[in-house]
Amino acid sequence: MRRLIEIWPDSGRDEFALVIDRRRRHRVLIVPPLLAEMNRMRRLVATTMRALDVHGIDSFAPDLPGTNESAAPLFSQSLHTWRTAMERAARHFTATHVLAVRGGALIFPNVLPGWVLEPVSGAAILRQMVRARVVAARERGDHEDSATLIETGRTEGLMLSGYDLGPGLIAGLETARPLDEGQRQIHQSELGGAALWLRAEPGDDPAQAVRLADIIAGGISA
Amino acid sequence: MSDRIDHTLRTVLGDVLGLTPTRRDALTPGSPLFGALPELDSMAVATLFGAIEERFDLFINDDEISGEVLETYGTLLIFIRGKCAA
């Protein structure tokens, strides 16, 4: 059986996942990067899944509630709700391994063996998004400063790069550290080519996806 | 003039803007950046400066990020040289 989009149950609501499932032994849950970085890396994730399929490995990339196709409100999400959702997805898809990408390392089920690709702190993600807002304000001739914005965000939430982030998520990001516990860290230099999460326009790099899938397949068969 | 700072800055710009190596190497001090490169919106500017901080191990205050710094490749290079020397 092979289906591309599958529904999985989160608390009280269905969510979607991109899925390549042939009921095989090795099943990798892919926990995506957060927010803006997720858009930039969506194609890399999908291409990696196809490359894993060639290696005989099933994979699952669930939407984080409140993002992508999800009907849940983003504003009510927090790192905790995302963590819980990823645990549920891991159980639903009976994942045997996990690949967390960038900010995905803040919310992935770290009881599974697997890999963490260039993990990033919550503070770094937040700082970049707040900075984008400060720069945009300056272009309009307005003034906003990061410290005040974050303080407001902590109590009222904050609109950043078109994402309506609630106070829970802002507060969580401020202190969150990657959760990897024995998972193998993969560095961008191992994939060759430029980091796609830096790319202003979402891009693709099939060669990187093939290398990433090779590392995962090599780790599983080792 | 090519040196480590120049080379690293070209690489970072190329990564963020998805420039081909040819386009990246063709940047001169007079090459306009902000306003000339459609990819360079506020999110890309924030990403660019985040990547610069990481590669050069620098801290850049939000107030230092201005249209003047991003006017040309040359103005950005001078700014980074100044930060590295500070």
XYZ file of C-alpha atoms in Angstrom:
308
model
C 0.000 0.000 0.000
C 1.293 3.429 -0.854
C -0.594 6.614 -0.071
C 0.773 10.088 -0.307
C -1.469 12.030 2.046
C -2.849 10.289 5.080
C -4.954 11.440 8.012
C -3.816 10.795 11.563
C -5.679 11.574 14.779
C -4.335 14.275 17.064
C -6.273 15.249 20.202
C -9.884 15.715 19.092
C -8.988 16.544 15.500
C -7.562 14.927 12.416
C -4.287 16.109 10.966
C -2.581 15.348 7.677
C 0.749 13.758 6.923
C 2.790 13.212 3.813
C 3.327 9.467 3.808
C 5.155 6.774 1.865
C 3.980 3.566 3.486
C 4.449 0.069 2.098
C 4.150 -1.589 5.508
C 7.859 -2.166 5.691
C 9.990 -2.908 8.723
C 11.812 0.405 8.963
C 9.568 3.408 9.449
C 10.963 6.900 9.874
C 8.945 9.753 11.365
C 10.180 13.090 10.011
C 9.622 15.986 12.397
C 9.798 19.116 10.247
C 11.504 22.447 10.903
C 9.344 25.134 12.471
C 7.456 27.975 10.793
C 9.338 29.840 8.036
C 12.059 27.186 7.833
C 9.447 24.527 7.223
C 8.337 26.231 4.003
C 11.889 26.447 2.813
C 12.566 22.764 3.456
C 9.276 21.152 2.481
C 10.570 19.977 -0.870
C 13.771 18.607 0.625
C 11.678 16.584 3.087
C 9.448 15.206 0.299
C 12.436 14.364 -1.910
C 14.189 12.665 1.013
C 11.075 10.532 1.563
C 11.195 9.339 -2.033
C 14.900 8.568 -1.674
C 14.178 6.606 1.524
C 11.505 4.682 -0.387
C 14.198 3.572 -2.852
C 16.173 2.262 0.139
C 13.134 0.233 1.244
C 12.299 2.562 4.138
C 8.817 3.935 4.886
C 8.511 7.527 6.061
C 5.929 9.912 7.489
C 6.006 13.697 7.634
C 3.074 14.921 9.734
C 1.868 18.525 9.698
C 2.397 20.318 12.976
C -1.055 21.310 14.269
C -1.851 24.862 13.176
C 0.509 24.733 10.181
C 0.364 23.632 6.549
C -2.978 21.825 5.907
C -3.955 21.691 9.577
C -7.351 23.110 10.565
C -6.203 23.732 14.150
C -5.572 27.377 15.122
C -1.858 28.180 15.161
C -2.361 30.739 17.934
C -3.264 28.050 20.475
C -0.222 25.887 19.737
C 2.825 25.614 21.948
C 5.960 23.496 21.859
C 4.090 21.211 24.260
C 1.102 20.674 21.927
C 3.508 20.020 19.044
C 5.559 17.592 21.126
C 2.404 15.720 22.130
C 1.202 15.659 18.516
C 4.511 14.236 17.281
C 4.363 11.498 19.953
C 0.847 10.632 18.764
C 1.971 10.596 15.148
C 4.901 8.315 16.036
C 2.478 5.853 17.664
C -0.119 6.120 14.889
C 2.409 5.385 12.160
C 4.328 2.890 14.353
C 7.568 4.712 13.653
C 10.755 2.799 14.382
C 13.073 5.773 13.879
C 12.889 9.550 13.842
C 14.537 12.299 11.816
C 14.200 15.754 13.366
C 15.092 18.678 11.119
C 16.310 22.013 12.593
C 13.592 23.272 15.005
C 11.964 19.842 14.803
C 14.657 18.910 17.337
C 12.748 20.963 19.953
C 9.623 18.799 19.711
C 10.530 15.331 18.459
C 9.880 12.056 20.320
C 13.410 11.463 21.541
C 12.697 7.955 22.817
C 13.077 6.787 19.208
C 16.516 6.159 17.737
C 17.411 8.337 14.794
C 18.950 11.527 13.512
C 18.852 15.248 14.107
C 19.750 17.503 11.170
C 21.397 20.777 12.243
C 19.352 21.316 15.420
C 18.633 24.919 16.353
C 17.572 26.566 19.608
C 14.143 28.114 20.023
C 15.765 31.450 20.854
C 17.567 31.514 17.490
C 14.317 30.835 15.595
C 12.480 33.515 17.549
C 15.269 36.061 17.191
C 15.321 35.689 13.412
C 11.550 36.092 13.061
C 11.453 39.089 15.394
C 14.341 40.647 13.495
C 12.442 40.234 10.215
C 9.557 42.142 11.757
C 11.855 44.905 13.031
C 13.450 45.223 9.574
C 10.024 45.298 7.878
C 8.873 48.032 10.265
C 11.953 50.087 9.484
C 11.296 49.752 5.741
C 7.860 51.267 6.373
C 9.435 54.062 8.390
C 8.143 52.705 11.726
C 10.173 51.749 14.742
C 9.862 48.505 16.671
C 12.437 46.925 18.911
C 13.035 43.265 19.605
C 12.977 43.379 23.387
C 9.586 45.110 23.548
C 8.134 42.835 20.883
C 9.197 39.697 22.733
C 7.867 41.045 26.007
C 4.494 41.727 24.371
C 4.618 38.336 22.699
C 5.100 36.567 26.007
C 1.769 37.876 27.309
C -0.337 38.615 24.219
C 1.246 36.640 21.415
C 2.853 38.112 18.302
C 2.347 38.170 14.538
C 5.674 37.222 12.979
C 6.235 36.748 9.236
C 2.526 36.080 8.784
C 2.443 33.529 11.612
C 0.033 34.334 14.431
C 2.009 32.979 17.374
C 0.394 32.647 20.800
C 2.064 33.566 24.099
C 2.663 29.908 24.930
C 4.712 29.332 21.797
C 6.689 32.577 22.183
C 7.549 31.798 25.809
C 8.443 28.229 24.908
C 10.723 29.221 22.041
C 12.638 31.662 24.242
C 14.207 28.886 26.275
C 13.798 25.685 24.248
C 16.899 23.637 23.558
C 17.196 20.681 21.175
C 16.086 17.467 22.869
C 18.399 15.010 21.122
C 19.446 12.190 23.370
C 21.801 9.806 21.625
C 20.382 10.467 18.156
C 23.098 11.060 15.590
C 23.600 14.677 14.617
C 23.859 15.280 10.884
C 25.699 18.411 9.808
C 24.922 20.377 6.678
C 28.492 19.822 5.451
C 27.704 16.085 5.165
C 24.934 16.830 2.674
C 26.997 19.038 0.375
C 25.506 22.198 -1.052
C 23.991 25.188 0.692
C 21.588 24.919 3.619
C 18.071 25.188 2.234
C 16.694 26.751 5.418
C 18.737 29.846 4.608
C 17.254 30.219 1.147
C 15.037 33.286 0.746
C 12.925 31.491 -1.850
C 11.999 27.880 -1.057
C 14.271 25.645 -3.125
C 15.085 22.035 -3.736
C 18.301 20.061 -3.936
C 17.717 16.422 -4.884
C 21.401 15.575 -4.382
C 21.185 16.645 -0.727
C 18.050 14.570 -0.260
C 19.810 11.503 -1.676
C 22.769 11.997 0.689
C 20.452 12.460 3.649
C 18.571 9.268 2.773
C 21.898 7.439 2.341
C 22.993 8.473 5.846
C 19.687 7.271 7.299
C 19.698 3.997 5.375
C 23.337 3.421 6.371
C 22.482 4.045 10.016
C 19.542 1.645 9.949
C 21.469 -1.206 8.363
C 24.543 -0.677 10.558
C 40.283 41.924 -3.790
C 39.593 38.491 -2.461
C 40.261 37.423 1.108
C 38.601 35.285 3.747
C 35.946 37.834 4.762
C 35.100 38.585 1.140
C 34.931 34.893 0.278
C 32.782 33.974 3.281
C 30.418 36.882 2.705
C 29.910 35.870 -0.934
C 29.168 32.332 0.175
C 26.609 33.455 2.776
C 24.905 35.806 0.308
C 24.878 33.065 -2.300
C 23.328 30.594 0.166
C 20.582 32.980 1.263
C 19.746 34.294 -2.193
C 20.280 31.014 -4.016
C 22.845 32.637 -6.342
C 24.712 30.467 -8.811
C 28.495 30.382 -8.212
C 28.899 32.500 -11.366
C 26.547 35.203 -10.102
C 28.115 35.044 -6.652
C 31.653 35.467 -8.000
C 30.522 38.298 -10.269
C 29.519 40.517 -7.316
C 31.638 43.667 -7.226
C 31.749 46.390 -4.556
C 29.343 48.383 -6.739
C 26.764 45.601 -7.133
C 23.471 46.881 -5.711
C 21.784 44.603 -3.168
C 18.710 45.965 -1.404
C 16.018 46.866 -3.882
C 17.947 45.253 -6.729
C 17.596 41.665 -5.599
C 13.884 40.810 -5.397
C 14.646 37.899 -3.046
C 15.989 40.285 -0.397
C 12.793 40.897 1.606
C 12.725 41.507 5.362
C 12.769 37.775 6.178
C 15.743 37.252 3.853
C 17.541 40.215 5.451
C 16.967 38.697 8.906
C 18.149 35.298 7.670
C 21.191 36.862 6.004
C 22.277 38.655 9.173
C 21.624 35.565 11.282
C 23.850 33.555 8.947
C 26.515 36.302 8.963
C 26.532 36.304 12.770
C 26.983 32.556 12.780
C 29.711 32.320 10.122
C 31.719 35.275 11.424
C 30.938 34.617 15.091
C 29.622 38.167 15.546
C 26.756 39.868 17.303
C 24.927 42.457 15.240
C 22.423 44.787 16.831
C 19.095 45.147 15.007
C 19.709 48.918 14.859
C 22.832 48.342 12.784
C 20.860 46.665 9.992
C 19.989 49.488 7.658
C 19.275 50.171 4.023
C 22.651 51.925 3.755
C 24.559 48.836 4.880
C 22.679 46.783 2.296
C 22.961 49.300 -0.517
C 25.746 47.500 -2.368
C 27.947 44.481 -1.909
C 30.761 46.916 -1.095
C 28.879 48.690 1.723
C 27.964 45.336 3.273
C 31.569 44.132 2.997
C 32.878 47.297 4.672
C 30.332 46.877 7.467
C 31.360 43.262 8.096
C 35.072 44.137 7.981
C 34.393 46.808 10.603
C 32.512 44.330 12.831
C 35.281 41.758 12.494
C 37.945 44.317 13.395
C 36.010 45.646 16.399
